[in-house]
Amino acid sequence: MESFLGMATERLATKRLPSTLKHCCPYAKTVMLPSWSDQIRSIRLSNKPLSSPGRDLKTVNSLPTKVLFAGGEFDGERFFYDNDADPFFPVETGDEFANPVTFPDKDGRRILISWLLSTKMSGSATFSAPRELLYDLSDKLVMLPVHELRDRCVNESRFVSYDDGRLNIRFEGRTLFSKAYAVRPEMKVLEDVGTVEVFINGGRENISMFIC
C-alpha cells in the first residue's frame, strides 16, 4: 500500500480500486450517463426535483458540485449502490469541474480526467490533471494526482492558504474561493498555468479552479 504524498496515518493510506465489483460512476449535471444500466439517470440543469431508484435527490441548484459519485457493484447488467438511502456524494467540490471520463491504464489504475470550465472567464477551458480513483482504508473514495505528477505538488502555495479557519484561494488580492474547516486540512496543491488543483485530506476532497 502507498500513502498519499508521505502522509503516514493508516486512516489515509490508500488501496487500489479493484478492477471488478467496485465501481464509481460520476454523475454530471449536463451529461447523459452510460446506458448499460437502467439504474443510471441523467441529471440535467433544472429547478425540478430529481429522482433516482428508491430515493429523491435535491434540486440541481442545491447540489454542492457539478459532479457526484455513487459507489457499489455492477453485475454486468445492473448497478447496486453501496448506500441505497443516500448513494450520491461529491469528491470534487470546485465549481469548474465538469464532464469527467475514466479509463484503465496499462497498470490497472483507474484514471479520471475532467474538463475545467471557467465560471468567471467566458470561454476559458482546459483539462484537469489526470487523477487516480482509489478507495482508502476506511472505504472512502479518494481522487489523487497520478504518481507521475506527485513530485510537482506543494504543501504551500502563494494562491492557496488556510487563514482564520477558512481555506482560501486568491489571485492578485482577490478571493476566488473560501470555505470554512473546523481544523486545518492536510493540503497538497498542484499549480498549472492559470489553474490550481487542491487535494485535501488524502484526496477525500478536491478543489479545482481557474485563478486567471
mmCIF file with all atom_site columns, N, CA and C in Angstrom, residues 11 16 25 71 76 97 108 114 134 139 141-142 144 149 162 184:
data_model
loop_
_atom_site.group_PDB
_atom_site.id
_atom_site.type_symbol
_atom_site.label_atom_id
_atom_site.label_alt_id
_atom_site.label_comp_id
_atom_site.label_asym_id
_atom_site.label_entity_id
_atom_site.label_seq_id
_atom_site.pdbx_PDB_ins_code
_atom_site.Cartn_x
_atom_site.Cartn_y
_atom_site.Cartn_z
_atom_site.occupancy
_atom_site.B_iso_or_equiv
_atom_site.pdbx_formal_charge
_atom_site.auth_seq_id
_atom_site.auth_comp_id
_atom_site.auth_asym_id
_atom_site.auth_atom_id
_atom_site.pdbx_PDB_model_num
ATOM 1  N N  . ARG A 1 11  ? -5.161  5.755  8.533   1.00 0.00 ? 11  ARG A N  1
ATOM 2  C CA . ARG A 1 11  ? -6.517  6.128  8.121   1.00 0.00 ? 11  ARG A CA 1
ATOM 3  C C  . ARG A 1 11  ? -6.549  6.652  6.697   1.00 0.00 ? 11  ARG A C  1
ATOM 4  N N  . ARG A 1 16  ? -5.666  0.093  -3.870  1.00 0.00 ? 16  ARG A N  1
ATOM 5  C CA . ARG A 1 16  ? -6.068  0.115  -5.259  1.00 0.00 ? 16  ARG A CA 1
ATOM 6  C C  . ARG A 1 16  ? -7.558  -0.155 -5.405  1.00 0.00 ? 16  ARG A C  1
ATOM 7  N N  . CYS A 1 25  ? -19.300 5.882  -10.340 1.00 0.00 ? 25  CYS A N  1
ATOM 8  C CA . CYS A 1 25  ? -19.962 6.444  -11.515 1.00 0.00 ? 25  CYS A CA 1
ATOM 9  C C  . CYS A 1 25  ? -20.145 7.938  -11.339 1.00 0.00 ? 25  CYS A C  1
ATOM 10 N N  . GLY A 1 71  ? -20.994 4.739  -5.317  1.00 0.00 ? 71  GLY A N  1
ATOM 11 C CA . GLY A 1 71  ? -20.200 3.524  -5.237  1.00 0.00 ? 71  GLY A CA 1
ATOM 12 C C  . GLY A 1 71  ? -21.098 2.310  -5.137  1.00 0.00 ? 71  GLY A C  1
ATOM 13 N N  . GLY A 1 76  ? -22.829 -6.580 -14.459 1.00 0.00 ? 76  GLY A N  1
ATOM 14 C CA . GLY A 1 76  ? -22.872 -6.723 -15.908 1.00 0.00 ? 76  GLY A CA 1
ATOM 15 C C  . GLY A 1 76  ? -24.165 -6.224 -16.503 1.00 0.00 ? 76  GLY A C  1
ATOM 16 N N  . PHE A 1 97  ? -15.332 21.934 -12.357 1.00 0.00 ? 97  PHE A N  1
ATOM 17 C CA . PHE A 1 97  ? -15.013 20.556 -12.714 1.00 0.00 ? 97  PHE A CA 1
ATOM 18 C C  . PHE A 1 97  ? -16.240 19.948 -13.377 1.00 0.00 ? 97  PHE A C  1
ATOM 19 N N  . GLY A 1 108 ? -3.437  -1.037 -14.617 1.00 0.00 ? 108 GLY A N  1
ATOM 20 C CA . GLY A 1 108 ? -4.655  -1.371 -13.903 1.00 0.00 ? 108 GLY A CA 1
ATOM 21 C C  . GLY A 1 108 ? -5.220  -0.245 -13.059 1.00 0.00 ? 108 GLY A C  1
ATOM 22 N N  . SER A 1 114 ? -10.951 15.373 -16.396 1.00 0.00 ? 114 SER A N  1
ATOM 23 C CA . SER A 1 114 ? -12.177 16.163 -16.500 1.00 0.00 ? 114 SER A CA 1
ATOM 24 C C  . SER A 1 114 ? -11.884 17.485 -17.209 1.00 0.00 ? 114 SER A C  1
ATOM 25 N N  . LEU A 1 134 ? -9.258  5.858  -6.126  1.00 0.00 ? 134 LEU A N  1
ATOM 26 C CA . LEU A 1 134 ? -8.884  4.839  -5.156  1.00 0.00 ? 134 LEU A CA 1
ATOM 27 C C  . LEU A 1 134 ? -9.900  4.798  -4.034  1.00 0.00 ? 134 LEU A C  1
ATOM 28 N N  . ASP A 1 139 ? -12.602 2.819  3.281   1.00 0.00 ? 139 ASP A N  1
ATOM 29 C CA . ASP A 1 139 ? -13.514 2.552  2.168   1.00 0.00 ? 139 ASP A CA 1
ATOM 30 C C  . ASP A 1 139 ? -14.161 3.822  1.650   1.00 0.00 ? 139 ASP A C  1
ATOM 31 N N  . LEU A 1 141 ? -14.010 6.872  -1.118  1.00 0.00 ? 141 LEU A N  1
ATOM 32 C CA . LEU A 1 141 ? -13.447 7.158  -2.423  1.00 0.00 ? 141 LEU A CA 1
ATOM 33 C C  . LEU A 1 141 ? -12.562 8.392  -2.354  1.00 0.00 ? 141 LEU A C  1
ATOM 34 N N  . VAL A 1 142 ? -11.372 8.317  -2.921  1.00 0.00 ? 142 VAL A N  1
ATOM 35 C CA . VAL A 1 142 ? -10.471 9.467  -2.997  1.00 0.00 ? 142 VAL A CA 1
ATOM 36 C C  . VAL A 1 142 ? -9.992  9.627  -4.429  1.00 0.00 ? 142 VAL A C  1
ATOM 37 N N  . LEU A 1 144 ? -6.610  11.232 -6.362  1.00 0.00 ? 144 LEU A N  1
ATOM 38 C CA . LEU A 1 144 ? -5.258  11.746 -6.180  1.00 0.00 ? 144 LEU A CA 1
ATOM 39 C C  . LEU A 1 144 ? -4.625  11.985 -7.541  1.00 0.00 ? 144 LEU A C  1
ATOM 40 N N  . LEU A 1 149 ? 2.816   12.792 -11.284 1.00 0.00 ? 149 LEU A N  1
ATOM 41 C CA . LEU A 1 149 ? 2.710   14.232 -11.045 1.00 0.00 ? 149 LEU A CA 1
ATOM 42 C C  . LEU A 1 149 ? 2.916   14.616 -9.586  1.00 0.00 ? 149 LEU A C  1
ATOM 43 N N  . TYR A 1 162 ? -4.613  28.681 4.361   1.00 0.00 ? 162 TYR A N  1
ATOM 44 C CA . TYR A 1 162 ? -5.605  28.433 5.410   1.00 0.00 ? 162 TYR A CA 1
ATOM 45 C C  . TYR A 1 162 ? -5.443  29.519 6.457   1.00 0.00 ? 162 TYR A C  1
ATOM 46 N N  . ARG A 1 184 ? -7.429  22.664 10.515  1.00 0.00 ? 184 ARG A N  1
ATOM 47 C CA . ARG A 1 184 ? -6.633  22.873 9.308   1.00 0.00 ? 184 ARG A CA 1
ATOM 48 C C  . ARG A 1 184 ? -6.544  21.575 8.507   1.00 0.00 ? 184 ARG A C  1
#
